Tab-separated table of C-alpha atoms in Angstrom:
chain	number	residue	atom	x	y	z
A	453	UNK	CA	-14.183	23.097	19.533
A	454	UNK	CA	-15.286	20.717	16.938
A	455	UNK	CA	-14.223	22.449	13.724
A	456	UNK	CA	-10.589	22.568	16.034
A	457	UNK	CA	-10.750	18.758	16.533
A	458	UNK	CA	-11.906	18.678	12.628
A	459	UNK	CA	-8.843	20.331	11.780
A	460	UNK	CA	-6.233	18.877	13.310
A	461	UNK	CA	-7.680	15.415	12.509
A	462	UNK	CA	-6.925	16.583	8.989
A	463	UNK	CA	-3.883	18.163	9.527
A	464	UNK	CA	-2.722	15.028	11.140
A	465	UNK	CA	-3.940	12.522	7.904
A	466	UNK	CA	-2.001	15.255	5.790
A	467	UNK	CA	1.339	14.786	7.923
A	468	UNK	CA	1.094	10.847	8.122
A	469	UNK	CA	0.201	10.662	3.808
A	470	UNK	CA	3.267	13.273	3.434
A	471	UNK	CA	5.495	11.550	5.948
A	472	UNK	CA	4.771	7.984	4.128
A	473	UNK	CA	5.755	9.626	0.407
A	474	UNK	CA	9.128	10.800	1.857
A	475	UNK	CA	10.110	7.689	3.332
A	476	UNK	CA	8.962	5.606	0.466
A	477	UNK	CA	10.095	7.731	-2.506
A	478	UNK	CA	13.697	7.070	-3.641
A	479	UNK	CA	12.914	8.583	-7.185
A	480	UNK	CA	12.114	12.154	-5.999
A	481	UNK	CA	11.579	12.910	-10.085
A	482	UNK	CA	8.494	10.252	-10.393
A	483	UNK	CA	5.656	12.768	-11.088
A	484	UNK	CA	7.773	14.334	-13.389
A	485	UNK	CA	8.592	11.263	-15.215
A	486	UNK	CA	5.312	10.059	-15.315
A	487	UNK	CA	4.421	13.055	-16.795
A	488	UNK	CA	6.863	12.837	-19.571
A	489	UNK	CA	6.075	9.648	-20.163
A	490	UNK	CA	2.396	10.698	-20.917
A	491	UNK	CA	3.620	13.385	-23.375
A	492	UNK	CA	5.517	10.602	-25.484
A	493	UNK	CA	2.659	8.555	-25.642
A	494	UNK	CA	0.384	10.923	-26.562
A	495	UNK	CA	-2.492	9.737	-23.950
A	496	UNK	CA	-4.138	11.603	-20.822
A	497	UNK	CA	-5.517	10.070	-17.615
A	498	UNK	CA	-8.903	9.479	-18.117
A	499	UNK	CA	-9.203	8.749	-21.387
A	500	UNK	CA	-11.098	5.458	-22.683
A	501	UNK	CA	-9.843	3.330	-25.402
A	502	UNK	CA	-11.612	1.157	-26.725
A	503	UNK	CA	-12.671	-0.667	-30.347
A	504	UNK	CA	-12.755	3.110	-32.083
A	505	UNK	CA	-10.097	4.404	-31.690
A	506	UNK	CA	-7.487	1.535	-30.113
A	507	UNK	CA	-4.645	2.949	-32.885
A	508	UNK	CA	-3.816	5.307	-29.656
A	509	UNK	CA	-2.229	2.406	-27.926
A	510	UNK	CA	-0.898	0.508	-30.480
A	511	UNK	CA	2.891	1.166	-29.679
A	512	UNK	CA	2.388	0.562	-25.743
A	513	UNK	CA	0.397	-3.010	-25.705
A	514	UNK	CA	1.792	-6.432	-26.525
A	515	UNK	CA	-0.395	-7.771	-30.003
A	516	UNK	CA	-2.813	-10.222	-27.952
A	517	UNK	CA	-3.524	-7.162	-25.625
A	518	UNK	CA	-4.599	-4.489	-28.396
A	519	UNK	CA	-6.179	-7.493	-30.396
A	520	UNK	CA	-8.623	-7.868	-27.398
A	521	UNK	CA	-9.524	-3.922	-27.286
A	522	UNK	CA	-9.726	-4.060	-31.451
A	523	UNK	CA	-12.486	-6.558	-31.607
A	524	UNK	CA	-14.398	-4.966	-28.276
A	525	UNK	CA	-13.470	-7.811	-25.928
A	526	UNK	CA	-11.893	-5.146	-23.712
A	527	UNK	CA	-12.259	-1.534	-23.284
A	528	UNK	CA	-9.117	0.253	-21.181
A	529	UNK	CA	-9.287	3.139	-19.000
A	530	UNK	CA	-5.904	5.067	-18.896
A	531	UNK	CA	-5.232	5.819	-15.665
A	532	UNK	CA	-2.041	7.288	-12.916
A	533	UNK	CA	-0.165	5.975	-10.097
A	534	UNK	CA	-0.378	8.461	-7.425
A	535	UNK	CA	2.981	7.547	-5.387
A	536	UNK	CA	6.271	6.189	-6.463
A	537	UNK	CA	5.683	2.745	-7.178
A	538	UNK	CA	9.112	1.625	-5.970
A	539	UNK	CA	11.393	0.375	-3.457
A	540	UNK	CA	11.767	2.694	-0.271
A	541	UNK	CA	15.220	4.665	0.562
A	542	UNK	CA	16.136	2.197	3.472
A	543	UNK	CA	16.387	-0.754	0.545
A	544	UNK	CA	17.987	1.210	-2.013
A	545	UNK	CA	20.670	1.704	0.488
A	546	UNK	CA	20.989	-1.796	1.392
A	547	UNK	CA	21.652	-2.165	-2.259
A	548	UNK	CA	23.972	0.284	-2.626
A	549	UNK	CA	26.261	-1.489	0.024
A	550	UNK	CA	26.271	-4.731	-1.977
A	551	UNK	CA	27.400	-3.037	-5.150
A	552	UNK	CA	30.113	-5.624	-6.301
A	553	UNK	CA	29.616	-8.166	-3.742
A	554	UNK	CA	26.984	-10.235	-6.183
A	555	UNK	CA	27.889	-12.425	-8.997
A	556	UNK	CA	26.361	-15.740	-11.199
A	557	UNK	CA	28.144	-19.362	-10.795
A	558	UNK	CA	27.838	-21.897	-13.140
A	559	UNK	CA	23.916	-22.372	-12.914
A	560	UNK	CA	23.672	-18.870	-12.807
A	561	UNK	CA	22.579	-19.180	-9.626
A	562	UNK	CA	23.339	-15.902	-7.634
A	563	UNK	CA	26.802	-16.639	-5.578
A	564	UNK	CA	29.120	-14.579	-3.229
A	565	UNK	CA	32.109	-13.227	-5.152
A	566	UNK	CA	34.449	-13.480	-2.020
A	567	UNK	CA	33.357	-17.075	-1.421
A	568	UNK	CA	32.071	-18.567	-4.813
A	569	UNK	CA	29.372	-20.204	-2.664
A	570	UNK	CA	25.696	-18.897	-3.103
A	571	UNK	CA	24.813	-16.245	0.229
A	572	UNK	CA	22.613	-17.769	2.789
A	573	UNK	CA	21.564	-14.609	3.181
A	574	UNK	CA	21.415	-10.683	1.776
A	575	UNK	CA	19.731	-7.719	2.411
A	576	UNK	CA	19.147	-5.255	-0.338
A	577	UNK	CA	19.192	-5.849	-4.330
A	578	UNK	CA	22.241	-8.201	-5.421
A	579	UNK	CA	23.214	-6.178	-8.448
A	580	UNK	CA	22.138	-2.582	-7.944
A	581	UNK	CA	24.130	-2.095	-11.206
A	582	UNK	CA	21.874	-2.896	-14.170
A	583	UNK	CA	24.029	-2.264	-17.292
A	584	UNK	CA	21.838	-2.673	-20.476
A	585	UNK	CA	24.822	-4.652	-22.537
A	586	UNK	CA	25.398	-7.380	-19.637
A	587	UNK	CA	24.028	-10.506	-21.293
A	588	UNK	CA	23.160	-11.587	-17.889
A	589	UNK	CA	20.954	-9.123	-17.006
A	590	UNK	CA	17.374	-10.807	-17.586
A	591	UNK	CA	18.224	-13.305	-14.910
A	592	UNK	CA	19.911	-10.782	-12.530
A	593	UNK	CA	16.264	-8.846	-13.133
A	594	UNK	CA	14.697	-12.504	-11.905
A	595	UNK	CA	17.044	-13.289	-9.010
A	596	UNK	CA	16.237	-9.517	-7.998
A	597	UNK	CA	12.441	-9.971	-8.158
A	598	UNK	CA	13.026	-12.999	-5.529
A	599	UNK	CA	15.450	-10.981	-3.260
A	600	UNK	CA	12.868	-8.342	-2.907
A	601	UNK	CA	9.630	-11.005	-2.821
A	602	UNK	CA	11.544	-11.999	0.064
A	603	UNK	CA	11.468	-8.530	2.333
A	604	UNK	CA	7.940	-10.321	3.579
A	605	UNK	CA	9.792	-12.440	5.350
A	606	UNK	CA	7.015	-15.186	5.935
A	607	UNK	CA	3.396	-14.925	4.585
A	608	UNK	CA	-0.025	-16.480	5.030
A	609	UNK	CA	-2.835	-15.640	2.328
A	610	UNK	CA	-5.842	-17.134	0.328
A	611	UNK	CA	-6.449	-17.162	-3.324
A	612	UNK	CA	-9.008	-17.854	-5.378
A	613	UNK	CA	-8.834	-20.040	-8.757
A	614	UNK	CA	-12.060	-18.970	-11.089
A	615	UNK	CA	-12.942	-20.584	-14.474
A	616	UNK	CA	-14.485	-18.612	-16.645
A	617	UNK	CA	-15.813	-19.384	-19.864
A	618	UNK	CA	-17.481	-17.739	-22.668
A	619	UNK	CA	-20.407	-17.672	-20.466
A	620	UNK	CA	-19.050	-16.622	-17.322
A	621	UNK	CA	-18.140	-18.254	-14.322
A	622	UNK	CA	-17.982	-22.441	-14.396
A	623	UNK	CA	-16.145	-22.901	-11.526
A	624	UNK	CA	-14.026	-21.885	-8.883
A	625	UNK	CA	-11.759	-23.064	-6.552
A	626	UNK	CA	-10.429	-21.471	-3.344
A	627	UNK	CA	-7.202	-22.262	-1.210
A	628	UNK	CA	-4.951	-21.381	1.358
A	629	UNK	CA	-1.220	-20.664	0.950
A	630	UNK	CA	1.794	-20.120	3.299
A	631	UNK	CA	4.853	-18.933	2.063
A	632	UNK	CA	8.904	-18.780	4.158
A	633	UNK	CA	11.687	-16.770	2.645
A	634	UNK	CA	15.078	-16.824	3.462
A	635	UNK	CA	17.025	-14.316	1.789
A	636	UNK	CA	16.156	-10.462	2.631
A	637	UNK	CA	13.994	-11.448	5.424
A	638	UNK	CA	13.872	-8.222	8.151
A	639	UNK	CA	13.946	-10.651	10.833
A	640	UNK	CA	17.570	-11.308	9.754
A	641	UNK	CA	19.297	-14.892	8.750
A	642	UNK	CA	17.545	-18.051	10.649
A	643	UNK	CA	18.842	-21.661	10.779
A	644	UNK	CA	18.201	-23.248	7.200
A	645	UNK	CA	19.665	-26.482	7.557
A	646	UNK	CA	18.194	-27.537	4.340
A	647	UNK	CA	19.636	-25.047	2.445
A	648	UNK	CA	16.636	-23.411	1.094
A	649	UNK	CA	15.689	-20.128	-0.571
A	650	UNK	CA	12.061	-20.253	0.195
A	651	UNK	CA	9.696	-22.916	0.597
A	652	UNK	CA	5.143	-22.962	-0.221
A	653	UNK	CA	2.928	-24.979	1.469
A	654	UNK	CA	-0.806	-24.905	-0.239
A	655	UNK	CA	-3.882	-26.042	0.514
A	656	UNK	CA	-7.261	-26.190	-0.573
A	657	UNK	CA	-10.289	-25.706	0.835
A	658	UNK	CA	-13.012	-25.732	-1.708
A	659	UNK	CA	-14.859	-27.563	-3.469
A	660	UNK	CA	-15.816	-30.169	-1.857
A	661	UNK	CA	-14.318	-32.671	-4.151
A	662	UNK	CA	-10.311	-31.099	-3.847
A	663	UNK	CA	-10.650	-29.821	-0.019
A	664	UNK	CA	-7.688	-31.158	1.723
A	665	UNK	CA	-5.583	-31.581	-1.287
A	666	UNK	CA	-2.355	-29.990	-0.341
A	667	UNK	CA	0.878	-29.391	-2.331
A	668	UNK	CA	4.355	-28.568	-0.891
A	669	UNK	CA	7.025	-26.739	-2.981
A	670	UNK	CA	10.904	-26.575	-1.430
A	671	UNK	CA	13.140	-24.320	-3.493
A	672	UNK	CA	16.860	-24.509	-2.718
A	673	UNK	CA	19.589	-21.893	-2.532
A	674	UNK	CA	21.917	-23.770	-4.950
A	675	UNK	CA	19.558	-23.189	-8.431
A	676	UNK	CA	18.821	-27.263	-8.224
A	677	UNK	CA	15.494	-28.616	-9.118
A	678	UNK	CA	12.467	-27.715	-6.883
A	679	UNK	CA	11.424	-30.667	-4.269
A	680	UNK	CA	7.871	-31.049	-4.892
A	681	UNK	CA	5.015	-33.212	-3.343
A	682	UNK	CA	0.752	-33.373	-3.270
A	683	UNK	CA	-0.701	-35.106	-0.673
A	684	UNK	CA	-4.201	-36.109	-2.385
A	685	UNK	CA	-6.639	-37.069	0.407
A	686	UNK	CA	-8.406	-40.046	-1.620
A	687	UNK	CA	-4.893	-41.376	-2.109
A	688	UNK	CA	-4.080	-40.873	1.704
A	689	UNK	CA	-0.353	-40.816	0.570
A	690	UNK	CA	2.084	-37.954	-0.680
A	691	UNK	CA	2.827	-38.013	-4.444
A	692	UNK	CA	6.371	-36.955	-5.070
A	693	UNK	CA	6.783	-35.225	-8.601
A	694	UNK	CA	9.688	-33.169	-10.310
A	695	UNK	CA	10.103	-29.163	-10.885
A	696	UNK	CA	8.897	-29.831	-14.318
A	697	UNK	CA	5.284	-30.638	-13.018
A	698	UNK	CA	5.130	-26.683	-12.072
A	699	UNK	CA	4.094	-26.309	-15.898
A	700	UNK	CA	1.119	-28.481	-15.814
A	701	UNK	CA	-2.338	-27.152	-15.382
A	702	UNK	CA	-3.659	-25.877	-11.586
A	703	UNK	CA	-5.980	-28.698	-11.011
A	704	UNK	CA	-7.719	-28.053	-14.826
A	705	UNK	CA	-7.297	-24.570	-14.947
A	706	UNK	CA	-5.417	-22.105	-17.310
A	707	UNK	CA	-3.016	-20.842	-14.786
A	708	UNK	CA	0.142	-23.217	-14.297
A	709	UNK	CA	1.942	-22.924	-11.065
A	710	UNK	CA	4.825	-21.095	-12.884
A	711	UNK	CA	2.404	-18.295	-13.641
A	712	UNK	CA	2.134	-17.332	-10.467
A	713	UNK	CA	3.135	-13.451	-9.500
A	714	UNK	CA	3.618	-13.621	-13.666
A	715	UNK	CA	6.791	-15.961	-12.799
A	716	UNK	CA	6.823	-17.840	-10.264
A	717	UNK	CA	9.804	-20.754	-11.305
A	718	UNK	CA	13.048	-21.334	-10.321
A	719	UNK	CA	15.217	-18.997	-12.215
A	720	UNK	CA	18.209	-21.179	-13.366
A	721	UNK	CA	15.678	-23.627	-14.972
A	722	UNK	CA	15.354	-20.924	-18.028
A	723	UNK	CA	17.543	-19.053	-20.209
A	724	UNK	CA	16.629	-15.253	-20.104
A	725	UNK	CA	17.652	-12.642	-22.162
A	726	UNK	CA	16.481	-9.062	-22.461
A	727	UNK	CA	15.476	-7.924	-26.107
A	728	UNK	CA	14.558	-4.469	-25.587
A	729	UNK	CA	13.167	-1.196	-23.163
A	730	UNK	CA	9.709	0.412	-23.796
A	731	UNK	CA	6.886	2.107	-22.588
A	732	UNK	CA	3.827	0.135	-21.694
A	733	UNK	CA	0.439	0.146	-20.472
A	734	UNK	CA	0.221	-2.442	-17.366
A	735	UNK	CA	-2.783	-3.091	-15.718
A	736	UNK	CA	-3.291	-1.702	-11.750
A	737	UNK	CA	-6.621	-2.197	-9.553
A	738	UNK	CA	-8.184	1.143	-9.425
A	739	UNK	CA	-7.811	1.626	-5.909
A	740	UNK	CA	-4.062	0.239	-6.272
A	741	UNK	CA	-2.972	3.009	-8.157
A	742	UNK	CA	-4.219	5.562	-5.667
A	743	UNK	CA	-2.036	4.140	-2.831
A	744	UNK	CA	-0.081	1.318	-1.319
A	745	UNK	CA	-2.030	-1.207	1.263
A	746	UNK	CA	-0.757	0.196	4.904
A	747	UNK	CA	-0.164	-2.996	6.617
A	748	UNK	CA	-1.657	-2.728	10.486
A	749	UNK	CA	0.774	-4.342	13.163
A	750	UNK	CA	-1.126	-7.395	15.236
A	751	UNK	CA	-0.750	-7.823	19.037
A	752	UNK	CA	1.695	-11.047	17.955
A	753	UNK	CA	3.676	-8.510	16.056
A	754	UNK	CA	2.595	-9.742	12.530
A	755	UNK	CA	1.532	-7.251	10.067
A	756	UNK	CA	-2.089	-7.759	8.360
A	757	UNK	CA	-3.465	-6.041	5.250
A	758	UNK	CA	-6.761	-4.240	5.534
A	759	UNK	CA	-9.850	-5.266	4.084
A	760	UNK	CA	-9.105	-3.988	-0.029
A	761	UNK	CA	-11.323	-0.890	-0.377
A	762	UNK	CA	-12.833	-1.925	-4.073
A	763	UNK	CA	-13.287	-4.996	-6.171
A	764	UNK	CA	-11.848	-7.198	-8.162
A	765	UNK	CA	-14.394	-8.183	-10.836
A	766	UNK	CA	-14.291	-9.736	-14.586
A	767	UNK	CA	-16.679	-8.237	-17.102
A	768	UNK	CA	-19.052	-11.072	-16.789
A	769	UNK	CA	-20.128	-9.882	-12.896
A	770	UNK	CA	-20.782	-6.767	-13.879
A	771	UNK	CA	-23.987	-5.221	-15.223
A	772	UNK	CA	-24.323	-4.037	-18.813
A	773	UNK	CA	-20.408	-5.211	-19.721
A	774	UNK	CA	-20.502	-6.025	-23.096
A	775	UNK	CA	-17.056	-7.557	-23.989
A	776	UNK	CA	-15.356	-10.839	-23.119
A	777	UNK	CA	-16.644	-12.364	-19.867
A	778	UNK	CA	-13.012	-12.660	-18.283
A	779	UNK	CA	-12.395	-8.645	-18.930
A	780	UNK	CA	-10.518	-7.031	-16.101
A	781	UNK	CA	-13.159	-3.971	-15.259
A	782	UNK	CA	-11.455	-2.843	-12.236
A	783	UNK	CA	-8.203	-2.497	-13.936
A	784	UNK	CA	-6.602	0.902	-14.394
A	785	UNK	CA	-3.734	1.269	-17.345
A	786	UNK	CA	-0.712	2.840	-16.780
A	787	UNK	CA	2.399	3.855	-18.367
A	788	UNK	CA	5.567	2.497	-17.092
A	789	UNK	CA	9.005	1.981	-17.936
A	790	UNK	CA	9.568	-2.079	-18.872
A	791	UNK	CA	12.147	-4.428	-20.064
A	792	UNK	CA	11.165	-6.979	-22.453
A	793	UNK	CA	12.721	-10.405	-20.877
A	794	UNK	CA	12.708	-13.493	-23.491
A	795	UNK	CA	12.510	-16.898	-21.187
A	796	UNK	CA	13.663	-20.382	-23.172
A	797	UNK	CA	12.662	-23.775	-21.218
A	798	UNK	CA	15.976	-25.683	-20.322
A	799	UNK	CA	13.952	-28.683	-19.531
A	800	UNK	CA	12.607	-30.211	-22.822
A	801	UNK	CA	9.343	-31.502	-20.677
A	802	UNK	CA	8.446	-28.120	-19.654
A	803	UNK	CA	4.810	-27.588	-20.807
A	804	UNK	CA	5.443	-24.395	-22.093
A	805	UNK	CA	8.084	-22.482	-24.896
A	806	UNK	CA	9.092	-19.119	-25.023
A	807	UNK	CA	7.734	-16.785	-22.807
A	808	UNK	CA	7.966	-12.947	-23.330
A	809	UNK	CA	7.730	-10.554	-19.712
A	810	UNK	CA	7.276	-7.027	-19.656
A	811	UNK	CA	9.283	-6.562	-16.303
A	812	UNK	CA	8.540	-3.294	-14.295
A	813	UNK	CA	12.196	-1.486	-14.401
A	814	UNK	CA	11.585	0.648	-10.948
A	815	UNK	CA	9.687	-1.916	-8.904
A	816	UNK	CA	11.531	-5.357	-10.825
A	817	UNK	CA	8.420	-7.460	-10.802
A	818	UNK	CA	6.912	-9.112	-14.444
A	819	UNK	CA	3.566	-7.443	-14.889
A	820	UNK	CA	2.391	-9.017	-18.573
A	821	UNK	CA	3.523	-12.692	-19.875
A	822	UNK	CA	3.072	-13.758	-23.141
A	823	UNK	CA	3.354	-17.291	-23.743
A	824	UNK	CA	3.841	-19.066	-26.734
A	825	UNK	CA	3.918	-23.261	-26.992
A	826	UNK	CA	6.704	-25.401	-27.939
A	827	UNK	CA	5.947	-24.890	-31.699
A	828	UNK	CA	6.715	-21.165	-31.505
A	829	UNK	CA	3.156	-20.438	-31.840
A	830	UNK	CA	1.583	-17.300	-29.536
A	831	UNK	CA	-0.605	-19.697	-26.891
A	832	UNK	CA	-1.686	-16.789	-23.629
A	833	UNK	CA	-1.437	-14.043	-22.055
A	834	UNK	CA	-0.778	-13.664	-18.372
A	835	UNK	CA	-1.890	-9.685	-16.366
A	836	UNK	CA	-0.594	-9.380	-13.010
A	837	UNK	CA	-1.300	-6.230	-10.578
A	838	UNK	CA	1.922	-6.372	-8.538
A	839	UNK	CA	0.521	-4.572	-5.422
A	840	UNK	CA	2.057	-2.472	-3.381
A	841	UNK	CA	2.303	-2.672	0.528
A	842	UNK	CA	3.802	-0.578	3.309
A	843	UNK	CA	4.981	-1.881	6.804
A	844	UNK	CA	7.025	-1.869	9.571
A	845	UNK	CA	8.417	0.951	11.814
A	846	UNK	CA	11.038	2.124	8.579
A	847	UNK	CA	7.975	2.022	6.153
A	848	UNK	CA	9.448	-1.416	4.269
A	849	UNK	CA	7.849	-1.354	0.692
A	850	UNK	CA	7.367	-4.437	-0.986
A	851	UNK	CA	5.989	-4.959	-4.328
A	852	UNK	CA	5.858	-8.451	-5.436
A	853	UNK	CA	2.466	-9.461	-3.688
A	854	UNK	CA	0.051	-9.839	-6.288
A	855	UNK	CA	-4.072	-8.486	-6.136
A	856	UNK	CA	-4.846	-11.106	-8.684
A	857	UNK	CA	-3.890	-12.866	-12.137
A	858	UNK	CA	-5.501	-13.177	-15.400
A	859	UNK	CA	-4.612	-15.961	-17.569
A	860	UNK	CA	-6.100	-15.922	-20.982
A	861	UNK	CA	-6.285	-19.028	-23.324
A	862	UNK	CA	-6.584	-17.621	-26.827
A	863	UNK	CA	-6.223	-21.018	-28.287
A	864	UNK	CA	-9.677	-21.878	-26.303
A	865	UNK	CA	-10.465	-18.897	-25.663
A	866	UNK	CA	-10.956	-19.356	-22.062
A	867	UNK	CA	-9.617	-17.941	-18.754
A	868	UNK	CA	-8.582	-18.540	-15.515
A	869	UNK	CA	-9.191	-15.566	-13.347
A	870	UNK	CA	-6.979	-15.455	-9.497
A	871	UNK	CA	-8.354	-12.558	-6.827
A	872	UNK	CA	-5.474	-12.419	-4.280
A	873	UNK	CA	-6.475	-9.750	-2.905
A	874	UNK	CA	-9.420	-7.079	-3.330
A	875	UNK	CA	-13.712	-7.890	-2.614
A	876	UNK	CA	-14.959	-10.711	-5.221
A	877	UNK	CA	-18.409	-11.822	-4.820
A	878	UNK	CA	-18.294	-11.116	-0.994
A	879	UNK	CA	-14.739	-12.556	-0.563
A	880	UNK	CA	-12.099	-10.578	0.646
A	881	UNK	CA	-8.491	-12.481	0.963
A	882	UNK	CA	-6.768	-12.366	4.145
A	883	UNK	CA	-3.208	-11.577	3.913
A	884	UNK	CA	-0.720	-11.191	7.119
A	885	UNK	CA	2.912	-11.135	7.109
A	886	UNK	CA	5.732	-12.354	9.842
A	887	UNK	CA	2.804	-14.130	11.600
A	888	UNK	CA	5.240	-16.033	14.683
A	889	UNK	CA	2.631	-18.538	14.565
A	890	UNK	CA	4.052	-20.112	11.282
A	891	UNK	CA	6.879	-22.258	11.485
A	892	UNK	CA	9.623	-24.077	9.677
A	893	UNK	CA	8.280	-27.519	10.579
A	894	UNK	CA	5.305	-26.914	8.394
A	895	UNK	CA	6.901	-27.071	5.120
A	896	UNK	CA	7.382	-30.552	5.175
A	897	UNK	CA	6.426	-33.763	3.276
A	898	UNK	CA	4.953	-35.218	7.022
A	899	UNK	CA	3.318	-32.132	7.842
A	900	UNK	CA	1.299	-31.976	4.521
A	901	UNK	CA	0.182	-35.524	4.888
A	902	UNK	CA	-1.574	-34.119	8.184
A	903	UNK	CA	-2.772	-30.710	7.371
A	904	UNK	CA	-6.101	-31.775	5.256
A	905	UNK	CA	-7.716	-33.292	8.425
């Protein structure tokens, strides 16, 4: 009776794995292409690169990448996906339906073609056309990467902020963060009086010293400069500051807020252009690249990620590691289709120049950012694992919810290291979507100025 019960327990898992790759996969061809992308790139899963023998991966790594692996700072595993890492059948219809609907206005902000107005809200990608020769297309990949961000509806999370040095860890800094989108939301269109396209509350918790400290980001549908605000607990007042201030330094760190998810600005601030198509090497969490987070439905109807089932940790927490201290050990490489996406400052203040992104063509999310400074000199590099979660009764899959960041300083040689999600030193991030509890009165200037007591 046991080995019965045994056997359909496993029969069951079986069903419930296969019945989640049919509903996700829209690319019924992805092993195979995978596969074929292996073969041009000569390289096996498996196989370690490292200072010996790093001319394998020359052609599939941006020059500050391979540089690290050539002087022994990092050493890559090459590694698989296991599942189409894409957008599930339901969306790709969606998108299918708004095939000529979509077009840019005069900010290049993303507007209605019957109305010339920008859409309150969509469901599905904008421009499920992407034709190669548009000069457009680098910012219809962007405004795409927000459309889909915003399938989670609304989002509450924590994130971590670590320095770390030559040496290893100096400091770290922990916070909490709610996010509210409006377009693509599967709750439909709600009132948005204020016109906005998502708006970020954040808060932080530790140290001592910055606990309470929140900031307040409003993003508006029309491509005009973010509303931003930090209530600073010391000051007991709300500082008002302009988009621009989304370049400067998190509280010391490496990592500006820009960086965030690789880009995390408002699009019609930059001009974007797309220079070319490749194969790369991106970076995935081990565990990531075996299979999407499952999201598990809450009694208030939210949807909360399991505890990650592996770590998250730089070289310089684990034993023996013999490279830089900021080296992403967990990190598997894999090969995946990108487009190469130039980004040029329109604001003369922004802190940063050009910025290369290697922009995931199947899931539309940046996944390495090189950064150079206003001088045209190289300046960091920026690794994102864009991870992949599955929800809701018509397995939803969204993409552009990050494990963590790596930003590398290779003028100071320094990094800032951000676990979103995954164990690091005994901290696991929370993450729960469509939570009712969160509401639109939050995001405003009053409510930060009460939220740090």
């Amino acid at each position: 009776m046991t080995k019965k019960v045994f056997i359909l327990g496993m029969l069951c898992a079986l069903m419930a794995v296969f019945s989640l790759q049919t509903a996700m996969a829209y690319n019924p061809n992805w092993k195979a292409d995978q596969e074929k992308m292996f073969e041009q790139i000569k390289l096996k899963p498996g196989e370690v690169i490292d200072r010996t023998n790093w001319q394998k991966v020359e052609d599939v790594l941006p020059a500050s990448i391979l540089n690290y692996v050539k002087k022994g700072e990092f050493v890559l595993t090459i590694g698989e996906m296991k599942y189409d890492y894409g957008m599930d059948e339901a969306w790709v219809k969606a998108s299918e339906a708004n095939r000529g609907k979509y077009g840019l206005g005069t900010k290049k902000e993303i507007v209605e073609k019957s109305t010339g107005s920008y859409p309150r809200y969509m469901y599905g990608r904008p421009y499920p056309d992407m034709d190669a020769n548009d000069p457009d297309l680098g910012i219809k990949l962007m405004h795409t990467k927000v459309v889909e961000q915003s399938r989670a509806g609304k989002m509450y999370q924590n994130c971590g902020t670590v320095f770390i040095g030559e040496g290893g860890i100096e400091r770290s800094l922990y916070n909490l963060i709610w996010y509210e989108w409006f377009w693509a939301r599967p709750d439909g269109e709600q009132k948005n009086p204020n016109n906005y396209k998502w708006t970020e509350l954040v808060k932080l918790t530790e140290p001592y010293d910055l606990a309470g400290t929140v900031a307040l980001t409003l993003r508006t549908l029309d491509g005009g400069m973010d509303l931003c605000g930090t209530y600073v607990p010391a000051l007991r007042r709300v500082r008002r500051s302009s988009g621009a201030s989304r370049s400067d330094p998190f509280f010391g760190s490496d990592v500006v807020n820009d960086d965030a998810g690789g880009w995390g600005g408002q699009n019609e601030t930059m001009i974007w252009k797309v220079v070319g198509e490749k194969i790369a090497l991106i970076p995935k969490a081990n565990y990531q690249a075996e299979s999407p987070d499952v999201m598990v439905k809450q009694p208030n109807g939210s949807w909360a990620a399991r505890p990650a089932p592996g770590a998250l940790l730089p070289g310089c927490l684990v034993d023996g590691w013999k490279g830089v201290a900021w080296a992403p050990t967990h990190a598997l490489w894999v090969p995946r289709k990108v487009y190469l996406v130039e980004a040029t400052p329109l604001d003369p203040y922004y802190n940063y120049g050009k910025c290369l992104y290697y922009v995931d063509k199947e899931a539309m999310v940046p996944v390495i950012k090189i950064v150079h400074n206003k001088a045209g000199e190289y300046w960091k590099t920026v690794l994102v694992d864009q991870f992949a979660q599955v929800w809701g009764d018509d397995k939803k899959m969204t993409i552009d919810q990050q494990g963590y960041y790596l930003v590398i300083d290779d003028k100071t040689h320094h990094s800032t290291f951000s676990p979103v999600r995954g164990t690091f030193k005994n901290w696991d991030a929370p993450l729960v979507i469509m939570d009712p509890n969160m509401k639109p009165e939050m995001f405003t200037f009053e409510k930060a100025a009460t939220m740090s007591k």
